[in-house]
Coordinates of C-alpha atoms in Angstrom, one line a residue:
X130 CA 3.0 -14.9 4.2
X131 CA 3.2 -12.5 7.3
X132 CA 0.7 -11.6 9.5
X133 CA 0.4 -8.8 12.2
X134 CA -2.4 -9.2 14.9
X135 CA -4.8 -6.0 15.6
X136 CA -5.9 -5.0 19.1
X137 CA -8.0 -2.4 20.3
X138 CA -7.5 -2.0 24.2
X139 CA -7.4 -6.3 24.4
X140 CA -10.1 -6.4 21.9
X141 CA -8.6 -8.6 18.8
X142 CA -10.2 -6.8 15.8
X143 CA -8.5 -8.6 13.1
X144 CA -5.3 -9.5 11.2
X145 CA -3.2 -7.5 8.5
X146 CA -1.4 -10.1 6.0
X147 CA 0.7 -9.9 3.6
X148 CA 1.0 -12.1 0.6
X149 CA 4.0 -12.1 -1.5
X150 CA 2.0 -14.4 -4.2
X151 CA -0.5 -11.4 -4.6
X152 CA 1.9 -8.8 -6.2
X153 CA 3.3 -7.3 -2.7
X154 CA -0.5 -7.0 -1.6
X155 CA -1.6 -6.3 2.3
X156 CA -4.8 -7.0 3.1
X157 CA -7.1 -6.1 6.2
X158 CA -10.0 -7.9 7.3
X159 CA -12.5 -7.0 10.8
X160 CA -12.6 -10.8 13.0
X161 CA -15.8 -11.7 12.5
X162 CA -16.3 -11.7 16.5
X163 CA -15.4 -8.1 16.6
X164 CA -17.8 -7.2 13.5
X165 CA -20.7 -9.1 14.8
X166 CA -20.6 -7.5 18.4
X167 CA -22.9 -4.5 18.4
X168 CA -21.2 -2.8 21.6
X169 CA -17.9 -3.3 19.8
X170 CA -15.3 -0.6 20.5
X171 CA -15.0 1.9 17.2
X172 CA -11.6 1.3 15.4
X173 CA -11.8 3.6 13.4
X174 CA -14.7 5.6 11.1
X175 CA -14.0 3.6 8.0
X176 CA -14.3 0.4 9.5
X177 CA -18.1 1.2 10.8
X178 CA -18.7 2.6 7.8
X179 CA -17.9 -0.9 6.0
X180 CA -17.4 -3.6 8.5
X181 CA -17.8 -6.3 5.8
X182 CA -15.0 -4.6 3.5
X183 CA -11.0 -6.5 2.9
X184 CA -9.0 -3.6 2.7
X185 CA -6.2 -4.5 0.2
X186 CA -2.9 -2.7 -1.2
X187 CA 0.0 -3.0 -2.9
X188 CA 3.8 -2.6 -1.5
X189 CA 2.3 -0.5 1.8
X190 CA -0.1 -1.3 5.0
X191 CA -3.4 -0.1 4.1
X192 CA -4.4 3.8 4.7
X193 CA -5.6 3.7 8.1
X194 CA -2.8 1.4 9.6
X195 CA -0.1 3.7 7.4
X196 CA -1.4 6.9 9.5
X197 CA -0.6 5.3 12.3
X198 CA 3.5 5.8 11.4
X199 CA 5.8 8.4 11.5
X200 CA 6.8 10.2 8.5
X201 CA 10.2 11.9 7.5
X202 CA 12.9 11.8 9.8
X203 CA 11.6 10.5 12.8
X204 CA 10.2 7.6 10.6
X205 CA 14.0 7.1 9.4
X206 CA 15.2 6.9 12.7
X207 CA 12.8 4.6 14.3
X208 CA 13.3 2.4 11.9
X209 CA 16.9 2.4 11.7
X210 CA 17.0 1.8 15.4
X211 CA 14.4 -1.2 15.3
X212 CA 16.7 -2.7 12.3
X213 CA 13.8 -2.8 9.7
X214 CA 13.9 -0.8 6.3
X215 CA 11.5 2.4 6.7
X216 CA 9.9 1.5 3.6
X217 CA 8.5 -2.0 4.6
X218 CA 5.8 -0.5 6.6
X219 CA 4.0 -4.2 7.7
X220 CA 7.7 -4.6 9.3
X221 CA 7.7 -1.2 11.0
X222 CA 4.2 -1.1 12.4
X223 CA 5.4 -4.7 13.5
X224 CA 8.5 -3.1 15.4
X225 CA 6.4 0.1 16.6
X226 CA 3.3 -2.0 17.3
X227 CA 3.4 -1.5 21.3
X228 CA 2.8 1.9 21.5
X229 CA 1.0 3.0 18.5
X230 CA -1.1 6.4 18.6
X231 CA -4.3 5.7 20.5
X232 CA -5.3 2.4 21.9
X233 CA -4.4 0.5 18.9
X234 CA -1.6 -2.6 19.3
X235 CA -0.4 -4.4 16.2
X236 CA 1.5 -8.2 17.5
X237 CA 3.7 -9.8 14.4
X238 CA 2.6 -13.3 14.7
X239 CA 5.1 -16.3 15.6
X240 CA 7.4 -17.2 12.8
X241 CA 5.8 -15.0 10.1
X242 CA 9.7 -13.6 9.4
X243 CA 8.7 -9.9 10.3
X244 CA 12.2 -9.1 10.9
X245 CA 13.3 -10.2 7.5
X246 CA 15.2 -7.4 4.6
X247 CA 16.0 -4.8 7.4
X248 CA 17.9 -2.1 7.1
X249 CA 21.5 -2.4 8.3
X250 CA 21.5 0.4 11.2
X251 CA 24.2 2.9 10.0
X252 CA 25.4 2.7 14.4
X253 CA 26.3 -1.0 15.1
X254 CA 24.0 -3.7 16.0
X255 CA 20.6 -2.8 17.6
X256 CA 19.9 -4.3 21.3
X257 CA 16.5 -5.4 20.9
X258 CA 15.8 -3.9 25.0
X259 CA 17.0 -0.4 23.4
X260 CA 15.2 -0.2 20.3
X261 CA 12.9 3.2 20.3
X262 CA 9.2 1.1 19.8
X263 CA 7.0 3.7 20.1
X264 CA 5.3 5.9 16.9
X265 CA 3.9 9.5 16.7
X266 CA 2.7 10.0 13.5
X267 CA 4.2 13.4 12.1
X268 CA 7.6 14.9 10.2
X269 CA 8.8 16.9 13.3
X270 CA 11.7 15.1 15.1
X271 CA 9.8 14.2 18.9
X272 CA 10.1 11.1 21.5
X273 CA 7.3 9.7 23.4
X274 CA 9.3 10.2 27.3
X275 CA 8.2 9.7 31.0
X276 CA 8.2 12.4 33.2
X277 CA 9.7 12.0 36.7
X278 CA 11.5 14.7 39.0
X279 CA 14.5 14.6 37.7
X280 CA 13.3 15.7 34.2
X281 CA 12.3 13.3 31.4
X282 CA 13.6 10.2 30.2
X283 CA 13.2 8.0 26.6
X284 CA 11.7 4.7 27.7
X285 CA 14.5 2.1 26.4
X286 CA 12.2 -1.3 26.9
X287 CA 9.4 -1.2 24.6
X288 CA 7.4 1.3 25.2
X289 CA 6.8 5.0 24.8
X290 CA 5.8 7.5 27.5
X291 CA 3.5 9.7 28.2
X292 CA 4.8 13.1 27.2
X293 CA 5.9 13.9 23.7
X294 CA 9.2 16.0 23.4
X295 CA 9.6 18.5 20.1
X296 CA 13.3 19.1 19.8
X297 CA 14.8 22.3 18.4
X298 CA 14.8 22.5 14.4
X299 CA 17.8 23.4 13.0
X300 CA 16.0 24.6 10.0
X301 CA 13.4 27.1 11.8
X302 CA 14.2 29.3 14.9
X303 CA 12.4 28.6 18.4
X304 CA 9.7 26.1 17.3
X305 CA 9.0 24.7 20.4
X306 CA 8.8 28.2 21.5
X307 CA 6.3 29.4 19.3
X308 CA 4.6 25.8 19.7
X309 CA 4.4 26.5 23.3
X310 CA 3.6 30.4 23.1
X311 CA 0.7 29.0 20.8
X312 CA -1.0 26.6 23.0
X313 CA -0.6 28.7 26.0
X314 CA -2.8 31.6 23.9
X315 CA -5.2 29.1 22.6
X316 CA -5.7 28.0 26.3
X317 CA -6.3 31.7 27.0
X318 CA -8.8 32.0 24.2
X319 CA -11.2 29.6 25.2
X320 CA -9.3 26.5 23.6
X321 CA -8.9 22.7 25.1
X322 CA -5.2 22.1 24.9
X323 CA -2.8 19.9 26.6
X324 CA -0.3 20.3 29.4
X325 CA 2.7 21.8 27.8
X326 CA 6.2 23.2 29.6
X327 CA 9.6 24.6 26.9
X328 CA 12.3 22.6 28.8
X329 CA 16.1 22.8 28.6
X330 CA 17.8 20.0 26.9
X331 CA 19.6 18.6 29.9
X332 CA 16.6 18.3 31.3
X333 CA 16.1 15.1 28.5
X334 CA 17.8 11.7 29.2
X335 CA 17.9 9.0 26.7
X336 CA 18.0 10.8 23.5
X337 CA 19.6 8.4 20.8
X338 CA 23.2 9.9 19.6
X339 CA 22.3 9.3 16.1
X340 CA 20.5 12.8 16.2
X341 CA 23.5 14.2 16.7
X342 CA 24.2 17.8 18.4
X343 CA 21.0 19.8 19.0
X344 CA 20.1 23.1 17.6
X345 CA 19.9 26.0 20.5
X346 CA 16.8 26.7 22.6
X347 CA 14.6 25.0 24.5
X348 CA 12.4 21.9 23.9
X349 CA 9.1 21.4 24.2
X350 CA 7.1 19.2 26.3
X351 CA 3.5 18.3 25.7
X352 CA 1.2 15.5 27.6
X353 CA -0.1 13.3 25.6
X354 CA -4.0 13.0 25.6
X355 CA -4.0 9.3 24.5
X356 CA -2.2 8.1 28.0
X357 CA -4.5 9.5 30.8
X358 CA -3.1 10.0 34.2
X359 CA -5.0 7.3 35.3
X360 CA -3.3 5.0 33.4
X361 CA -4.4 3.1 30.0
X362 CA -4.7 4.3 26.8
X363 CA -7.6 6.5 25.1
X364 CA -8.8 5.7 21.6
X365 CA -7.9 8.5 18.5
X366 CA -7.8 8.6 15.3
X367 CA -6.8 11.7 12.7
X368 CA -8.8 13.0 10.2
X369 CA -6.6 11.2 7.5
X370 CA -7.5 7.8 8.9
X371 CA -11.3 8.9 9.1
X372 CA -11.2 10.4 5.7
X373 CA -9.8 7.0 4.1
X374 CA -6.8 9.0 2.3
X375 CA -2.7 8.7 2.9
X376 CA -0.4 11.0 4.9
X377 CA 0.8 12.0 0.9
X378 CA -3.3 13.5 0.6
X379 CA -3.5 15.8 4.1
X380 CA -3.6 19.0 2.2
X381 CA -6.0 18.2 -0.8
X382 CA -8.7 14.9 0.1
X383 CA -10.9 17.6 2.4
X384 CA -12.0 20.8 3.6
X385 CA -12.4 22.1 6.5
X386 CA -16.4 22.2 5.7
X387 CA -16.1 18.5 5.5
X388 CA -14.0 18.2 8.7
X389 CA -17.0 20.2 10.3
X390 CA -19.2 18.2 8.1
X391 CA -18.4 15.0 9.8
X392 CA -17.9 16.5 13.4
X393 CA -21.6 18.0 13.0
X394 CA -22.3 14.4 12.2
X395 CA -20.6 12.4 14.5
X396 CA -20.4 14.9 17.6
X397 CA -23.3 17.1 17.5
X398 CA -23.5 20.7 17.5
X399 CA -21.3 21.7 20.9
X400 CA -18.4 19.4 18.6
X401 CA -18.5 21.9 15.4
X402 CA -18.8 24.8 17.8
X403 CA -15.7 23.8 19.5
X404 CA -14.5 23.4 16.1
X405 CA -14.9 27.0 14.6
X406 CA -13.8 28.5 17.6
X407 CA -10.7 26.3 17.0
X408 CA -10.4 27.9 13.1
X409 CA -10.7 31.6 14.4
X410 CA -7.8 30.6 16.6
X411 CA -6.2 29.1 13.3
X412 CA -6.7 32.4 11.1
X413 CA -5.7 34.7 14.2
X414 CA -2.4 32.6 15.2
X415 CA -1.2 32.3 11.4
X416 CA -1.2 28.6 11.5
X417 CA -1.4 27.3 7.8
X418 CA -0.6 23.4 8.7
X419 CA -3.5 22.7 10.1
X420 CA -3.9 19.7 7.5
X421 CA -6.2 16.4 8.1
X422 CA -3.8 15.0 10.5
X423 CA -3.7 18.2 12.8
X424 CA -7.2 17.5 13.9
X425 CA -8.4 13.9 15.3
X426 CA -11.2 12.4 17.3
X427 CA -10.6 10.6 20.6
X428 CA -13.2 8.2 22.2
X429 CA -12.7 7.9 26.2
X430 CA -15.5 5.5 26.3
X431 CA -13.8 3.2 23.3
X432 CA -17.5 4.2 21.4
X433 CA -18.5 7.6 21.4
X434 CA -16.1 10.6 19.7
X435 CA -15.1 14.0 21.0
X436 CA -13.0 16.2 19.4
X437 CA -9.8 15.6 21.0
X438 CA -7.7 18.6 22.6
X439 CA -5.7 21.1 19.9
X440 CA -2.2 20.4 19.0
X441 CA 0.5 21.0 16.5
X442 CA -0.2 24.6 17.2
X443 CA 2.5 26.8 15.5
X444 CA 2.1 30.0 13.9
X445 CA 3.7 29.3 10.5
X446 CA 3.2 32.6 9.2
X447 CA 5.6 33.5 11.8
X448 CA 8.6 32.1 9.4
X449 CA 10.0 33.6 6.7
X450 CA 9.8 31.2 3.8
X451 CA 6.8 28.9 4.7
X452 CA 3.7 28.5 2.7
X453 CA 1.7 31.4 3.1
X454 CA -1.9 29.9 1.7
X455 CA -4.4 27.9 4.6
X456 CA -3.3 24.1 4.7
X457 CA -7.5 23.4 3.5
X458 CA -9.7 25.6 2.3
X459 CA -12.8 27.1 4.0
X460 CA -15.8 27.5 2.1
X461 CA -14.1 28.0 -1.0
X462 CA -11.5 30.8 0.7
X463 CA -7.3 29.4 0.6
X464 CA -6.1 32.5 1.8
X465 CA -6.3 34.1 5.4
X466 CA -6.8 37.2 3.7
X467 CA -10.0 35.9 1.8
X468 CA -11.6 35.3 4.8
X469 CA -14.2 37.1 6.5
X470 CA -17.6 36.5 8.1
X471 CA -19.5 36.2 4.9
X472 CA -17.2 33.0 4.9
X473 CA -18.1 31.6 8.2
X474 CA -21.8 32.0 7.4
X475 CA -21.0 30.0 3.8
X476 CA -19.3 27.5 6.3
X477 CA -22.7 27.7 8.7
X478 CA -25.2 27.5 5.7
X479 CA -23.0 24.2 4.5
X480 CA -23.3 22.4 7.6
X481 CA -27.3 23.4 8.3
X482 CA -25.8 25.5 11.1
X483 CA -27.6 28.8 12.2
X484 CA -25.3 31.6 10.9
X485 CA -25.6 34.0 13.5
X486 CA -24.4 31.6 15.8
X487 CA -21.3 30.8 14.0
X488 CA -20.4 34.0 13.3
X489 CA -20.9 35.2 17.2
X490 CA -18.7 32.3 17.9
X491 CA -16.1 33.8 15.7
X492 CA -16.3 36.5 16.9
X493 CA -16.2 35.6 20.4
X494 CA -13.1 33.6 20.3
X495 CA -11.1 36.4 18.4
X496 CA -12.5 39.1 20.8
X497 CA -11.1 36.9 23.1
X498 CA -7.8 36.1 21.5
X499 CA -7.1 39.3 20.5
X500 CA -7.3 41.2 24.2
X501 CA -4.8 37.9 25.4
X502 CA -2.7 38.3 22.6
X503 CA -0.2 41.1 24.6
X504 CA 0.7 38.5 27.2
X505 CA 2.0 36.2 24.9
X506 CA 3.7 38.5 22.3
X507 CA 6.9 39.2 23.6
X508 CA 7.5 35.1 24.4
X509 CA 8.5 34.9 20.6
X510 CA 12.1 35.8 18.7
X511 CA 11.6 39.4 18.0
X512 CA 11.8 38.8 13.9
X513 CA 8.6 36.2 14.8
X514 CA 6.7 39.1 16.3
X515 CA 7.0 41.6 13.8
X516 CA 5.8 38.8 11.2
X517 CA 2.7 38.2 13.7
X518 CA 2.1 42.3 13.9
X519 CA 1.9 42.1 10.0
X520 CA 0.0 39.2 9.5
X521 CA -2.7 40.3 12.5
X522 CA -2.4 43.6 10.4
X523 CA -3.8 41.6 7.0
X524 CA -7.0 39.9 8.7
X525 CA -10.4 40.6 7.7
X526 CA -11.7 39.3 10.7

């Protein structure tokens, strides 16, 4: 048996075991302290929902502890460099457990053999003090760094920091650029987004050599929402973990009438109006990844949700090659083309909001965007404009 210890700030919530003698199974289970407190900080949607629940699986953590880990490539290399096999997730969230998204801390109890079947690194030995221990859940390749003024340094001793750095993608030209073009005209149109810079590679210390050379351009530098300035960590969760489903579900388990659905519920009506100025921003800026794990809830007062700032911001559409339909569907509409304000007044008459209202904010934001949009157009490749002239071109909005 092993046994990983859940923390919520320093509130133990419970324990994740694994028993070998139940068929591979992982099971979850709130402390009964933690369930029984009514002022109890929230952990997560699902677990008010059912406090009394054991949430059990087979050969993986369950869904809400799985969210909490990288995916793809990033998930590879983390693991590789904390010498555990990226498929034993109880034994990555183990390694990863000091900075984990949001104010969650998961602490492998003594002697429970949480380093056992790694996977042999593929560079030598790992030092334990140089391990990368830090998770941001996601495919695209990014470190959690510290900032200081000589540029921005990996942490090597434990845990993350409190920017997250999006490297060049050989695959795709100028992401971070478009990322940061993005967030700067969603800031412009009324959106809450992070602190973001593009900065030039040798401006970044302590990047691992196993991710070999870098492709050209700039990075990009974004401060993370869940380590305040003031120090400490602030509570979030995605809209996977809240939905109950696995990273594998992001694109089918929801709409984005049920994302509203349960912002409207949770948040109040200022929360969903944030919200659908935050999908006109979507349809305008091409982005068709906005999937369940692109939005999350934070909760500065460890109770209470917002909606936390906008990230993941890119305009897909932008790319030759990438999926053209919206990550969800809105009221019923997959296609940026199908969408017009009959739809946002399905999505209003859905939620019991006042359609007028939702459609003004529509219009509003994309009023709004649209008049910024010239003083962000020429930051992109000139082959990513022209895709964003004909895709602006194609709205119905």
């Amino acid at each position: 048996m092993a046994a990983v210890d859940i923390y919520l700030h320093d509130t133990f919530v419970g324990v994740l075991t694994h028993r070998s003698t139940l068929g591979d199974a992982t099971e979850f289970r709130l402390d009964d302290a933690y369930r029984d407190d009514p002022r109890r900080p929230v952990l997560g949607q699902v677990f008010e929902d059912d406090p009394g629940r054991v949430w059990r699986t087979t050969h993986r953590v369950p869904s809400w502890f799985s969210n909490l880990l990288p995916e793809g490539q990033l998930r590879t290399l983390l693991a590789e460099h904390s010498g555990v096999h990226p498929e034993r997730e109880l034994h990555l969230l183990a390694a990863l457990g000091e900075d984990l998204p949001g104010a969650v801390t998961a602490v492998p109890r003594d002697g429970d053999g949480l380093t056992a079947a790694p996977l042999r690194p593929a560079h030598g030995p790992v030092d334990p003090d140089e391990a990368l221990r830090f998770s941001l859940a996601g495919m695209q390749l990014k470190f959690s760094m510290d900032r200081d003024e000589k540029g921005l340094t990996l942490p090597v001793r434990g845990r993350g920091g409190r920017w997250i750095v999006k490297l060049p993608d050989p695959r795709y030209e100028a992401v971070p650029v478009n990322e940061a073009t993005m967030l700067s005209w969603a800031e412009a149109s009324g959106i809450d987004v992070p602190a973001h810079a593009l900065i030039e590679p040798e401006d970044i210390r302590g990047l691992p050599a196993s991710i070999g050379a870098l492709a050209p351009g700039p990075a990009l530098a974004v401060r993370r929402f869940d380590r305040p300035d003031a120090g400490g960590r602030v509570h979030i969760e995605d809209f996977a973990q809240i939905r109950g489903v696995w990273e594998s579900d992001k694109y089918r388990a929801a709409s984005y009438d049920n994302i509203g659905q349960v912002l409207l519920a949770l948040c109040g009506e200022a929360c969903a109006e944030q919200y659908v100025r935050r999908l006109a921003f979507m349809l305008l800026s091409g982005n068709a990844d906005m999937h369940l794990k692109n939005w999350s809830l934070c909760y500065p007062d460890g109770r209470h949700p917002q909606l936390a700032p906008a990230y993941d911001l890119v305009a897909t559409r932008a790319f030759p090659g990438t999926s053209r339909p919206l990550a969800l569907k809105l009221s019923g509409a997959r296609h940026f083309e199908a969408v017009d304000r009959e739809t946002f007044r399905r999505f209003a008459q859905r939620l019991g909001l006042p359609p007028d209202a939702v459609v003004t904010w529509v219009e509003e934001t994309q009023a709004r965007a649209r008049a910024a949009w010239p003083r962000f157009r020429a930051a992109l490749p000139l082959r990513q404009q022209a895709a964003m002239d004909d895709h602006l071109a194609q709205l119905r909005l």
